[in-house]
Short mmCIF file of C-alpha atoms and ligand atoms in Angstrom, two decimals:
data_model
loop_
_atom_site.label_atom_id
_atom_site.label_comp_id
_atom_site.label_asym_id
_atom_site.label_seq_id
_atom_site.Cartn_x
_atom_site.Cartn_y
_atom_site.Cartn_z
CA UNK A 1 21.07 -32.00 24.18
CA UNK A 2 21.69 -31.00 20.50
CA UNK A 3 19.78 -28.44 18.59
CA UNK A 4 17.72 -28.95 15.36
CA UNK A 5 17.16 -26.40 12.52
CA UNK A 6 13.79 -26.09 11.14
CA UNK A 7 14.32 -25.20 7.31
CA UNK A 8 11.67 -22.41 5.72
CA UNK A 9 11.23 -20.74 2.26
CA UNK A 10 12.52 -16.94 3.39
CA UNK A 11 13.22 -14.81 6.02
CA UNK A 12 10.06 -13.41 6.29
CA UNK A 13 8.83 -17.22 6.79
CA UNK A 14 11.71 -17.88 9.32
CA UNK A 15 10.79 -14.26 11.72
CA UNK A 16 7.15 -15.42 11.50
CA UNK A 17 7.77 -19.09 12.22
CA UNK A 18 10.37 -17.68 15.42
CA UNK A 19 7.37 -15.99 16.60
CA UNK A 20 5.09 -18.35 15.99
CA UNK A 21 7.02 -21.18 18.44
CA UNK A 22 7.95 -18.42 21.14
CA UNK A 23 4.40 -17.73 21.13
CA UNK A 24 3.10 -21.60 21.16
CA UNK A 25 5.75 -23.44 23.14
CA UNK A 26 7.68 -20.58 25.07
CA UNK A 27 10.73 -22.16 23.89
CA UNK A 28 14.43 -20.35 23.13
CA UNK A 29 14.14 -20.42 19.33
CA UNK A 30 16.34 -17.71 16.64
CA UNK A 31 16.25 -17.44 13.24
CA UNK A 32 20.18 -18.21 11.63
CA UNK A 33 21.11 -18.03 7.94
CA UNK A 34 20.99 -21.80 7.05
CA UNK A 35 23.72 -23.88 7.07
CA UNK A 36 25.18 -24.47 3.42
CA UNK A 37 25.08 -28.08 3.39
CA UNK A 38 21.41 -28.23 3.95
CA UNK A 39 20.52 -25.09 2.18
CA UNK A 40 20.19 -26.71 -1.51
CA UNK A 41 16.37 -26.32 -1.59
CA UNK A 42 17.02 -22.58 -1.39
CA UNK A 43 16.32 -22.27 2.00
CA UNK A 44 18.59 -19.24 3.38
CA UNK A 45 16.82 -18.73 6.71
CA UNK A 46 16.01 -21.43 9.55
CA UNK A 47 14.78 -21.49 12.74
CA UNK A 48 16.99 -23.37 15.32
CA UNK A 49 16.12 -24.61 18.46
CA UNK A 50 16.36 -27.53 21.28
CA UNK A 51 15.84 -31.19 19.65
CA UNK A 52 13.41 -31.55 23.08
CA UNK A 53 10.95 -29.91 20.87
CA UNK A 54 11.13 -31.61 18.08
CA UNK A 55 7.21 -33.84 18.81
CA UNK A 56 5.63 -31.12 19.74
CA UNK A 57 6.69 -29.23 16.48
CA UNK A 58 5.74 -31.62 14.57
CA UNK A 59 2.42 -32.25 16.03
CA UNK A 60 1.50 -28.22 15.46
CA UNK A 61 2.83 -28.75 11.84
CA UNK A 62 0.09 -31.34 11.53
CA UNK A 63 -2.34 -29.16 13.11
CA UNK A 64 -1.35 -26.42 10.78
CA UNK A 65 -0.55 -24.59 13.19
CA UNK A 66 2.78 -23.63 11.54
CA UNK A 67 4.32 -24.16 8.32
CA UNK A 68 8.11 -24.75 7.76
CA UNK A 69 10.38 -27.14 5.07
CA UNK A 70 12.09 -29.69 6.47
CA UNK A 71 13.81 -30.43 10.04
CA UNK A 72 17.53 -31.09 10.32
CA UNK A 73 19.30 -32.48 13.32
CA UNK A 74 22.77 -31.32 14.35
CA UNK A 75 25.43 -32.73 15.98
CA UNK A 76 28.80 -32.04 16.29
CA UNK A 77 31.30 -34.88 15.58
CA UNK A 78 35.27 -33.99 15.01
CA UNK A 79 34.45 -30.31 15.18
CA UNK A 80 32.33 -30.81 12.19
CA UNK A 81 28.57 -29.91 11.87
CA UNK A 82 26.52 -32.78 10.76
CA UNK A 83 22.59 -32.81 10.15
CA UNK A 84 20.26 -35.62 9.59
CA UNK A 85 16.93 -35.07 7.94
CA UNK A 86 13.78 -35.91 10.57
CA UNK A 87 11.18 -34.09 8.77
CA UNK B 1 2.29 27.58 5.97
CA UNK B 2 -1.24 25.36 6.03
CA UNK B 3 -0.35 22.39 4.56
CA UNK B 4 -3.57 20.52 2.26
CA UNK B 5 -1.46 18.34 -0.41
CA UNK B 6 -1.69 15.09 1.89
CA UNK B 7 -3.01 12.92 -1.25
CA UNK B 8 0.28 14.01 -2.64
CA UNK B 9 2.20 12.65 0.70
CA UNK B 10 1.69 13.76 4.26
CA UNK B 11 3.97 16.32 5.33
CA UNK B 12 3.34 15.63 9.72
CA UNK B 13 3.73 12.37 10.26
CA UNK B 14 3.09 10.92 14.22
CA UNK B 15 5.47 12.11 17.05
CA UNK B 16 6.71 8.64 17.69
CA UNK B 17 7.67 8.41 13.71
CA UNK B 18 10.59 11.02 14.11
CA UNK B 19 13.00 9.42 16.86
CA UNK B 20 12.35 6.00 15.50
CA UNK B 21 14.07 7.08 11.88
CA UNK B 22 16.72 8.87 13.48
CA UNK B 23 17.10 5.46 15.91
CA UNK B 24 16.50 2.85 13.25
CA UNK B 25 18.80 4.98 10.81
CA UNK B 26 21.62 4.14 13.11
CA UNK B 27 21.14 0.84 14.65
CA UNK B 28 19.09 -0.96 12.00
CA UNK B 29 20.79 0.10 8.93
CA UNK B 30 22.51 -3.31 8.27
CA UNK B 31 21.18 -5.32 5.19
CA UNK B 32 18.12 -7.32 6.15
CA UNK B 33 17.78 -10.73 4.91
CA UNK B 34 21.56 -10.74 3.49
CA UNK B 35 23.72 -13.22 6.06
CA UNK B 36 23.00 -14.27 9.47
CA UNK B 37 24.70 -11.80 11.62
CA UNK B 38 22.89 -10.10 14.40
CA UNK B 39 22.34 -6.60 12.69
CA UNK B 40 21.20 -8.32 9.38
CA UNK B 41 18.96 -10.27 11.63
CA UNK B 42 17.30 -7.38 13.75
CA UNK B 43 16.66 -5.70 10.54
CA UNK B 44 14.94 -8.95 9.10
CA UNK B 45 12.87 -9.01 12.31
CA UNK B 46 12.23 -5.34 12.29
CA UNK B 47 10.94 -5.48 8.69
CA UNK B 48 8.47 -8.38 9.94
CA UNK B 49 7.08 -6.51 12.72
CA UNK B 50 6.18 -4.04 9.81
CA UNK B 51 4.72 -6.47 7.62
CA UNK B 52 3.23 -7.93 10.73
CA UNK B 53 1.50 -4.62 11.66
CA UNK B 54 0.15 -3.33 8.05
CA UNK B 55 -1.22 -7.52 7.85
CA UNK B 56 -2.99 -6.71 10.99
CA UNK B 57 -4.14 -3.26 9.45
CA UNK B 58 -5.57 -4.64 6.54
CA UNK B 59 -6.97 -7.92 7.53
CA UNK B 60 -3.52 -10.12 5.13
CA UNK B 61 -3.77 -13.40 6.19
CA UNK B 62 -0.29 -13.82 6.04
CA UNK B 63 2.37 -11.10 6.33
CA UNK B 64 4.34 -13.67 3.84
CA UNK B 65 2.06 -12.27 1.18
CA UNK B 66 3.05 -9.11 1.68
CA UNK B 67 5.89 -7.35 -0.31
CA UNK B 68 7.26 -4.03 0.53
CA UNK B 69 8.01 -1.63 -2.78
CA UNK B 70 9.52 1.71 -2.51
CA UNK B 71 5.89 3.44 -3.20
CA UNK B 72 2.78 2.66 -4.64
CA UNK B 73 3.83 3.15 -8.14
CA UNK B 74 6.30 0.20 -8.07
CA UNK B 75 3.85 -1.96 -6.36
CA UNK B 76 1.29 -1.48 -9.32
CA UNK B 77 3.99 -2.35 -11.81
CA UNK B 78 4.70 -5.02 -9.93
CA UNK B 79 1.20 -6.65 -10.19
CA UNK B 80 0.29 -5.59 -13.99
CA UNK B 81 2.80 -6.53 -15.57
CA UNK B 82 3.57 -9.44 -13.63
CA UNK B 83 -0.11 -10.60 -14.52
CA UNK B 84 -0.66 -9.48 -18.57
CA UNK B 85 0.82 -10.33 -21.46
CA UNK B 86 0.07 -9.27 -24.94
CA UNK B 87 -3.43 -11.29 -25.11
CA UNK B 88 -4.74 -10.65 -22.49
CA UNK B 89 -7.56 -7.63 -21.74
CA UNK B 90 -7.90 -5.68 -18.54
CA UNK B 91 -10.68 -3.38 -16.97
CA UNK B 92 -9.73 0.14 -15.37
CA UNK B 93 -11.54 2.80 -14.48
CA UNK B 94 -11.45 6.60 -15.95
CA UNK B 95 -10.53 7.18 -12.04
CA UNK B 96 -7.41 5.68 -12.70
CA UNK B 97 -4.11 7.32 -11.71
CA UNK B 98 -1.00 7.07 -14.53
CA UNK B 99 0.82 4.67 -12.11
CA UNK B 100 -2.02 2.53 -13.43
CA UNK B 101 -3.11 3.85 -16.70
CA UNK B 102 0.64 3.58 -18.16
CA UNK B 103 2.19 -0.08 -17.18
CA UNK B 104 -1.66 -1.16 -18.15
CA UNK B 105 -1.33 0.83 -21.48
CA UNK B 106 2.36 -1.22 -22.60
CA UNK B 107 0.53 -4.31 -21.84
CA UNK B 108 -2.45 -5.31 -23.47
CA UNK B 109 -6.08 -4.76 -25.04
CA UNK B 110 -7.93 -2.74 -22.05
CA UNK B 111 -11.71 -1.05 -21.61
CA UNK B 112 -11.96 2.04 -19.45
CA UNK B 113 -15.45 2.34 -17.41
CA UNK B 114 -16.24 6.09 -17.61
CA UNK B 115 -16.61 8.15 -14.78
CA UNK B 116 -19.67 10.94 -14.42
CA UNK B 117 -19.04 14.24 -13.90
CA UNK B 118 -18.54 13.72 -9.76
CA UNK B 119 -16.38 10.63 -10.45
CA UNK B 120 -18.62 7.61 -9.67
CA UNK B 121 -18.56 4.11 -12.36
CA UNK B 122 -21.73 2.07 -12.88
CA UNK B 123 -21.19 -1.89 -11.42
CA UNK B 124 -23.28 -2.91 -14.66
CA UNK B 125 -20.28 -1.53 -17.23
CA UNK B 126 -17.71 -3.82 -15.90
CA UNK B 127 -19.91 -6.26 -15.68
CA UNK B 128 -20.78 -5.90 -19.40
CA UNK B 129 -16.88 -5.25 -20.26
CA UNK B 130 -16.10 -8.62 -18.94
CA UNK B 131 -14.40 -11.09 -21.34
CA UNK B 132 -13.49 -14.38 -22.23
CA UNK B 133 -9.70 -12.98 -21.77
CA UNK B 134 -9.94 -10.72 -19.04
CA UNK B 135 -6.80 -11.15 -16.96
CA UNK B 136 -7.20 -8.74 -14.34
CA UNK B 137 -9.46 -5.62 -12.98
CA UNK B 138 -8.18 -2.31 -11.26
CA UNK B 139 -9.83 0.20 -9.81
CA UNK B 140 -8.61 2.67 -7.16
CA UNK B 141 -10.42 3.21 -3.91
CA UNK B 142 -10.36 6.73 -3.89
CA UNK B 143 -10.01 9.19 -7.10
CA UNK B 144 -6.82 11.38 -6.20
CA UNK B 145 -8.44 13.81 -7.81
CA UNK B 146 -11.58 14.54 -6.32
CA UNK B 147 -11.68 12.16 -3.59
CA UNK B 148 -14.80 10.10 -4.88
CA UNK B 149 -14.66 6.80 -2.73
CA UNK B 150 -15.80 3.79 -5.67
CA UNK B 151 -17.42 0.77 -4.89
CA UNK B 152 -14.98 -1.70 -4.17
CA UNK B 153 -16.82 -4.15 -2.50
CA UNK B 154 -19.10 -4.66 -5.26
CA UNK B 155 -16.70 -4.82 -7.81
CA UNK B 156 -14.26 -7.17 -5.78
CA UNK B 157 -17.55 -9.60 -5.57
CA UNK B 158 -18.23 -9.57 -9.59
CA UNK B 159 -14.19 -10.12 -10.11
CA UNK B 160 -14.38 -12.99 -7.48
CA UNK B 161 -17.50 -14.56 -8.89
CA UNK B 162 -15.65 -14.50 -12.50
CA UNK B 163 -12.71 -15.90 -11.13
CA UNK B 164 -10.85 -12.70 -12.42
CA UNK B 165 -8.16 -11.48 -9.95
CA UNK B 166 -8.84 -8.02 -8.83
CA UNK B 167 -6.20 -4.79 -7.92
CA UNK B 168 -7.13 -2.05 -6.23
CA UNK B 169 -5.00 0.87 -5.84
CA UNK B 170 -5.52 2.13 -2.48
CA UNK B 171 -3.01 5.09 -3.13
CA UNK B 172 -5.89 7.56 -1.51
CA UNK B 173 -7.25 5.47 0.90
CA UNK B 174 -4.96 3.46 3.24
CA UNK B 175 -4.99 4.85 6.37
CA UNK B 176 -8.46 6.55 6.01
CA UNK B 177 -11.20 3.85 4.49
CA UNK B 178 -11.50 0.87 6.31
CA UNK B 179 -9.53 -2.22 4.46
CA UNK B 180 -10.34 -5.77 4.60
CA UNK B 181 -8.87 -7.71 1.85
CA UNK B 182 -10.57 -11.12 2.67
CA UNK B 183 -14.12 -9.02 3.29
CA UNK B 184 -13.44 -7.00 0.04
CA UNK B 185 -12.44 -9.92 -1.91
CA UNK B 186 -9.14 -7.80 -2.86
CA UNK B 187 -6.72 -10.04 -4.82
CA UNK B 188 -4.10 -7.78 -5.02
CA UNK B 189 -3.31 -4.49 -3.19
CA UNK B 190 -1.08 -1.49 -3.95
CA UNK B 191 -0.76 1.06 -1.60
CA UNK B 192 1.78 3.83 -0.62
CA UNK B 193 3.50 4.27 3.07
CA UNK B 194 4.21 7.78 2.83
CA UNK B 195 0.80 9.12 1.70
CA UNK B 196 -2.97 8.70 4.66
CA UNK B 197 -0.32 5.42 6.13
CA UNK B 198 2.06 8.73 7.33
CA UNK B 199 5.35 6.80 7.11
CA UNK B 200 8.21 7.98 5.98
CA UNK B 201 9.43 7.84 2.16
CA UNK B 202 10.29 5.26 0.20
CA UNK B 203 7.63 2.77 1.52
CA UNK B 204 5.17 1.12 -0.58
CA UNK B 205 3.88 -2.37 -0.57
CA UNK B 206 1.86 -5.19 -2.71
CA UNK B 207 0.10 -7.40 -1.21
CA UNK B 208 -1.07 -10.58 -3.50
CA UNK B 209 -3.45 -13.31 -2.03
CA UNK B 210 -1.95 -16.54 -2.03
CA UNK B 211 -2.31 -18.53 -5.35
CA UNK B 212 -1.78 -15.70 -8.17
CA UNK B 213 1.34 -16.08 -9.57
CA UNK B 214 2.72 -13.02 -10.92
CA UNK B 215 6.03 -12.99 -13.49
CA UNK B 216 8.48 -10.97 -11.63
CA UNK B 217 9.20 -7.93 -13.95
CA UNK B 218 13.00 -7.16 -11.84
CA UNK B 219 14.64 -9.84 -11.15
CA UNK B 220 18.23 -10.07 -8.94
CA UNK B 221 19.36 -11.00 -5.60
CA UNK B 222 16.79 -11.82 -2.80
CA UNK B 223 19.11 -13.62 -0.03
CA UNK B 224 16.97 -17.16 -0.81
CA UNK B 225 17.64 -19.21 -3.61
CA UNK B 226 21.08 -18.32 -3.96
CA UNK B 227 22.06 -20.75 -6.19
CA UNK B 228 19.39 -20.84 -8.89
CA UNK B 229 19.44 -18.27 -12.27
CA UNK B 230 15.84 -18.16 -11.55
CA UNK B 231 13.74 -15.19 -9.28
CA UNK B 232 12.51 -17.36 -6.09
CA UNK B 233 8.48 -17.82 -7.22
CA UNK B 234 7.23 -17.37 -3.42
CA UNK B 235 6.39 -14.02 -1.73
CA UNK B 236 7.39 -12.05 -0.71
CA UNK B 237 11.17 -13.03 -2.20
CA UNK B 238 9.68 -12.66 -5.61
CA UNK B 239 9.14 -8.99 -5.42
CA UNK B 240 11.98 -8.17 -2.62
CA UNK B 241 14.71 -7.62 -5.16
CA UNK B 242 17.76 -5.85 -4.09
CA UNK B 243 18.47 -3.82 -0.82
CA UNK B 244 15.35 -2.96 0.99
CA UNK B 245 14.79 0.51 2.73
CA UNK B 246 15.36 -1.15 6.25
CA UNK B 247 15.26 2.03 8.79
CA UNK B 248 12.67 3.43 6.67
CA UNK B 249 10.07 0.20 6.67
CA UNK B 250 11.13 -0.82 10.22
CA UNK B 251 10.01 2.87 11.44
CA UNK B 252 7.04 2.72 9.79
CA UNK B 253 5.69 0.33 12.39
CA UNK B 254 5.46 3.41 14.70
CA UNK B 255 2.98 5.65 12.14
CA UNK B 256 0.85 2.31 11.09
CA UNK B 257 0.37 1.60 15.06
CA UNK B 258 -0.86 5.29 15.40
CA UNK B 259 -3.15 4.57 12.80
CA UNK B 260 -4.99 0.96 14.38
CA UNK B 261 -5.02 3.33 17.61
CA UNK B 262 -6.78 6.08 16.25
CA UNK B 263 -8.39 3.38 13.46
CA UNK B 264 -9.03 4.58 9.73
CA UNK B 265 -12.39 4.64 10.30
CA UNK B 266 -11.60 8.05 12.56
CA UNK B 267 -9.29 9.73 10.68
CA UNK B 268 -11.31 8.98 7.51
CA UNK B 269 -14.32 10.59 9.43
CA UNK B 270 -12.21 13.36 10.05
CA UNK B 271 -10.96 14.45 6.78
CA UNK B 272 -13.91 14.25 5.14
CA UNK B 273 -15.70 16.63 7.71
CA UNK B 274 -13.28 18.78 6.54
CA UNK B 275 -13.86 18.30 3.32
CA UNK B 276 -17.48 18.20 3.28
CA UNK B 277 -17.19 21.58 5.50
CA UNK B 278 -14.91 23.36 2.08
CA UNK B 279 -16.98 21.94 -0.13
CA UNK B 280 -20.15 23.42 1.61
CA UNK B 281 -18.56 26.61 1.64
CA UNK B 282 -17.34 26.53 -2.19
CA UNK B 283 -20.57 25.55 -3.46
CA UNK B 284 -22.18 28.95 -2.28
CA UNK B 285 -19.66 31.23 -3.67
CA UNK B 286 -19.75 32.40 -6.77
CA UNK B 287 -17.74 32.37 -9.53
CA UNK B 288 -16.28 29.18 -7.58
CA UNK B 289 -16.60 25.25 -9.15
CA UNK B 290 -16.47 22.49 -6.46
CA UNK B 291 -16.25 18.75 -8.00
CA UNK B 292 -16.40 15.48 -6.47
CA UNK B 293 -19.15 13.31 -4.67
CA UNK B 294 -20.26 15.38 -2.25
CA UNK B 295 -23.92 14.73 -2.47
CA UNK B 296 -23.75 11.13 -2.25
CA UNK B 297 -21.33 11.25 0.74
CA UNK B 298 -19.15 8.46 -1.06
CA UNK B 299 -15.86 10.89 -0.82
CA UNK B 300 -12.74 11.24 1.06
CA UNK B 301 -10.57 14.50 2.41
CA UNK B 302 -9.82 15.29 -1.40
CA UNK B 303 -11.78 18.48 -2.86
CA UNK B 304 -11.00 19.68 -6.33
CA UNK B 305 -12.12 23.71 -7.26
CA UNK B 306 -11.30 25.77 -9.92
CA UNK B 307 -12.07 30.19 -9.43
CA UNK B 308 -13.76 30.98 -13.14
CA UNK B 309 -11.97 29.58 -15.25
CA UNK B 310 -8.74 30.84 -13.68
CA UNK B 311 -5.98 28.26 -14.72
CA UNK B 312 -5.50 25.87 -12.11
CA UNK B 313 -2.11 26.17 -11.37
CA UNK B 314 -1.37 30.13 -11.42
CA UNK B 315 -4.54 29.68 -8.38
CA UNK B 316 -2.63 26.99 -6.66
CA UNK B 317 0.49 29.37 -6.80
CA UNK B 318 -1.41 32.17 -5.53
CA UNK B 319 -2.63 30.51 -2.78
CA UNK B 320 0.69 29.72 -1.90
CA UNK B 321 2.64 32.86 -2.62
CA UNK B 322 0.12 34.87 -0.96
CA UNK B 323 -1.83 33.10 1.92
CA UNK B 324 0.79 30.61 2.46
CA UNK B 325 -1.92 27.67 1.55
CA UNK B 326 -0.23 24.67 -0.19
CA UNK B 327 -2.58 23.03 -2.46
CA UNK B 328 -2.00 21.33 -5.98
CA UNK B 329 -3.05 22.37 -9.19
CA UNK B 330 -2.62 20.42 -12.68
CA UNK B 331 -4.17 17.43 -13.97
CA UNK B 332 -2.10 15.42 -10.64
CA UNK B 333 -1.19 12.61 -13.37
CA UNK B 334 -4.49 11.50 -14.11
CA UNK B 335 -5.66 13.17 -16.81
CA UNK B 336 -8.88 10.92 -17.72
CA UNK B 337 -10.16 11.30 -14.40
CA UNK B 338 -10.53 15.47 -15.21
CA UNK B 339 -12.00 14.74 -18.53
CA UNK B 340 -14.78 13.08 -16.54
CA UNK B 341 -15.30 15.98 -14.07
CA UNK B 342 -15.14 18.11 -17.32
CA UNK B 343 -11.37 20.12 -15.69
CA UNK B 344 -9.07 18.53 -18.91
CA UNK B 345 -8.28 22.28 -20.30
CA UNK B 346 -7.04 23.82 -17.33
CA UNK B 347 -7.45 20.98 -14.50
CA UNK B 348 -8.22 22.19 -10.95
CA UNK B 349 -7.23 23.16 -7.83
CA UNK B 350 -6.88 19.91 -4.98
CA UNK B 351 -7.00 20.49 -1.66
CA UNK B 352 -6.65 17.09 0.69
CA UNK B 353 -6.66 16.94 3.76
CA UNK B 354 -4.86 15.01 6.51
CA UNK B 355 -5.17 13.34 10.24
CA UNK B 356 -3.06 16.79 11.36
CA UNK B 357 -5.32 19.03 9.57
CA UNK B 358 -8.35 21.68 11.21
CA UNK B 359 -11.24 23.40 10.84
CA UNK B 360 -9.06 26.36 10.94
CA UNK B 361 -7.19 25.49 7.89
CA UNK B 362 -10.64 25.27 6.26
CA UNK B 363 -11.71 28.62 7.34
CA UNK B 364 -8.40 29.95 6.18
CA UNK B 365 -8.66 28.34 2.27
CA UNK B 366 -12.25 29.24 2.25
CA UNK B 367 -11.17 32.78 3.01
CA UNK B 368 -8.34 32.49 1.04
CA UNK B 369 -10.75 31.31 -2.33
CA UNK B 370 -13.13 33.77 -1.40
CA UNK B 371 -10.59 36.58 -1.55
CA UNK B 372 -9.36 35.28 -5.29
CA UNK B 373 -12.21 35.13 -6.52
CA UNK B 374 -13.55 38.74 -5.99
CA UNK B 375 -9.90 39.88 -7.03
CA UNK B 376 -9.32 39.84 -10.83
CA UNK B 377 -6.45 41.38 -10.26
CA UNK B 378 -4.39 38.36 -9.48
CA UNK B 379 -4.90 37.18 -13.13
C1 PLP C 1 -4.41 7.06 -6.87
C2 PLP C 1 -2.92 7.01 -6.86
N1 PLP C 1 -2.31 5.91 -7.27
C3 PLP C 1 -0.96 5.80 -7.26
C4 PLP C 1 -0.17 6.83 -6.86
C5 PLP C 1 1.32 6.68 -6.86
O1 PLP C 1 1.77 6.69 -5.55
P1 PLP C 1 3.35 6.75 -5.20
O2 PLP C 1 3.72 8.17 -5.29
O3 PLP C 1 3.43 6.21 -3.82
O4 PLP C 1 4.05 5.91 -6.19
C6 PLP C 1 -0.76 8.03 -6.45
C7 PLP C 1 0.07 9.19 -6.06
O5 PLP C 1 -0.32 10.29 -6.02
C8 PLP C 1 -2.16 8.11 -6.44
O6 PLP C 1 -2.78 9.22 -6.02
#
């Protein structure tokens, strides 16, 4: 199963949102220093965790229940990191 | 020594403060917020629980909204003159320390409510002072000078109903008075770490309710926004410039959990018994001037005295040289505030008090005055 980055406006934003899903779903989440490539908003930190998640997150997001940027899927092809947008 | 200069900054801080700077000095020392490896990011989380903590402390909505400065006096800069520009006119208070009176002073056209002689503003003259251009309203919570506790509530309700953002400086009285920003209808708030919040030095913080925009005054790198030539506009990026004081913040988590254990409301009862217990003792002596709001009740652990009309600092000294009392004498940067308690030629004498502090440090100063003041001899 591949992973999907959650995008957020700082890393004050990113902790909070970590703690936020760890709290709400009990899932494996960490904040990582976003990936260049989908880092032109200006969004340094992220939150990255398993793509199983990804309804549920959006359904508290609509709730506003938490608050984040956009959501990124990654996959790996070639060695290479590659992220599609399914915010 | 008996140590009563805790407005000034508290020299015992909680047991549990000590091994966590000498910990957090070595292990979380890495830059927070700069990178993604794991000691940048357990400094970044550290910082949080901080934030987290003093959100929790003083009712923030959001520990986003919360910046952390390296003391109070870099939080208030942060939020004047991030708010006024040449036109504009702000309110303050005589109360007002320089940390306030001077960035508000290089900014703009400004009215300052007067103070009676025990400290205390009327609601009605800031109401009347209002004006078309008013930008922004300060007051601080608790005169450093002679502990008189103003009325914040009802002046954060008259700033709210005018739509005018309101700052208070709560320098004297985080840690001690009861804070609610969303009850108090506090815009912005300034306060100092190492001061009644018993963290180490160097911590400070602003918090600014979400919607007021401030100009950031320092600008440089914040870890977000790389790329732009622009400061980031969100908090708390916009006011998190450069390196921040990571094993210093991170450890205060330790002294601002002592403090929603014991609970401000405690350790503000506690230092003004003390208080009210010197003051009670001053006012029969003699030849001995107590000043602040005693009679009301609406004071902290602060109590300014002056011996005749001994100069303030030579008593402070003696105190010091002789019964090993640390107080502080002088105008303690707030010079209006003594012209309204009628101290401006020679200031006075402060002694605060602290969480650590006892009834047996009162009986000691009391003794201590008492001696002085029969004793010409010392001036
Ligand atoms: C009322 C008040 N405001 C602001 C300050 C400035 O605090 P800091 O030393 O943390 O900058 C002080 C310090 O004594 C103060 O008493």
């Amino acid at each position: 199963m591949s992973d999907i980055i959650i995008t957020t406006g700082s890393i004050t934003s990113a902790v909070r949102l970590k703690k936020r899903l760890n709290f709400l779903t009990h899932m494996n989440t960490a904040v990582i220093h976003t990936p260049t490539s989908i880092n032109s908003g200006g969004c340094s930190y992220s939150v990255k965790t398993s793509l199983a998640n990804l309804d549920l997150i959006k359904k508290l997001y609509n709730e506003n229940k938490i608050v984040y940027k956009k959501i990124y899927s990654e996959d790996v092809i070639n060695g290479e990191s590659v992220f599609h947008d399914l915010s | 020594m008996i140590y009563l200069d805790n407005a000034a900054t508290t020299l015992k801080k909680p047991l549990s403060l000590y091994p966590a700077v000498l910990k957090n000095t070595i292990i979380n020392s890495a830059n927070a917020g700069r990178g993604g490896h794991f000691y940048s990011m357990r400094a970044s989380e550290g910082i949080y629980e901080t934030a987290e903590a003093i959100s929790t402390l003083f009712n923030i909505p959001s520990p986003e909204q919360l910046a952390f400065t390296p003391n109070a006096t870099y939080a208030l800069n942060y939020a004047i003159l991030g708010l006024l520009s040449r036109d504009s006119h702000a309110i303050i208070t005589q109360m007002e320390h320089n940390s306030v009176l001077r960035p508000i002073h290089k900014s703009c056209d400004y009215t300052v409510i007067k103070a009676d002689r025990h400290g205390n503003i009327r609601l009605t003259d800031i109401k009347k002072s209002i004006r078309k251009n008013t930008k922004l309203i300060v007051c601080t919570h608790a005169s450093n000078v002679c502990g008189t506790i103003m009325p914040i509530e009802q002046i954060g309700k008259l700033s709210r109903s005018h739509g005018i953002p309101f700052l208070v400086d709560a320098a004297q009285s985080a840690g001690s008075i009861p804070i609610d920003v969303e009850k108090l209808c506090i815009d912005l708030l300034a306060f100092s770490g190492h001061k009644g919040l018993m963290t180490p030095m160097g911590v400070g913080g602003l918090y600014v309710r979400e919607g007021i925009k401030l100009n950031p005054i320092i600008t440089g790198g914040t870890g977000s926004l790389s790329q732009s030539l622009t400061q980031p506009d969100f908090m708390p990026d916009i006011l998190h410039n450069g390196t921040l004081n990571a094993p210093a913040i991170i450890s205060a988590k330790k002294s601002v959990d002592f403090i929603l254990k014991q609970t401000p409301q405690e350790i503000g009862k506690k230092e003004h018994f003390l208080a009210s217990r010197l003051f009670e003792n001053l006012k029969n002596m003699d030849n001995v001037t107590a000043y602040g709001s005693f009679e009301k009740g609406n004071h902290n652990g602060t109590v300014a005295f002056n011996v005749y009309d001994y100069d303030s600092v030579h008593t402070s000294e003696i105190l010091n040289d002789k019964f090993k009392i640390c107080t502080r004498g002088g105008w303690h940067c707030a010079y209006p505030a003594h012209q309204a308690l009628g101290t401006e030629k020679k200031g006075a004498v402060r002694a605060s008090f602290g969480f650590f502090n006892s009834v047996s440090d009162v009986a000691k100063l009391t003794d201590a005055i008492y001696f002085i003041s029969k004793n010409k001899s010392f001036f």
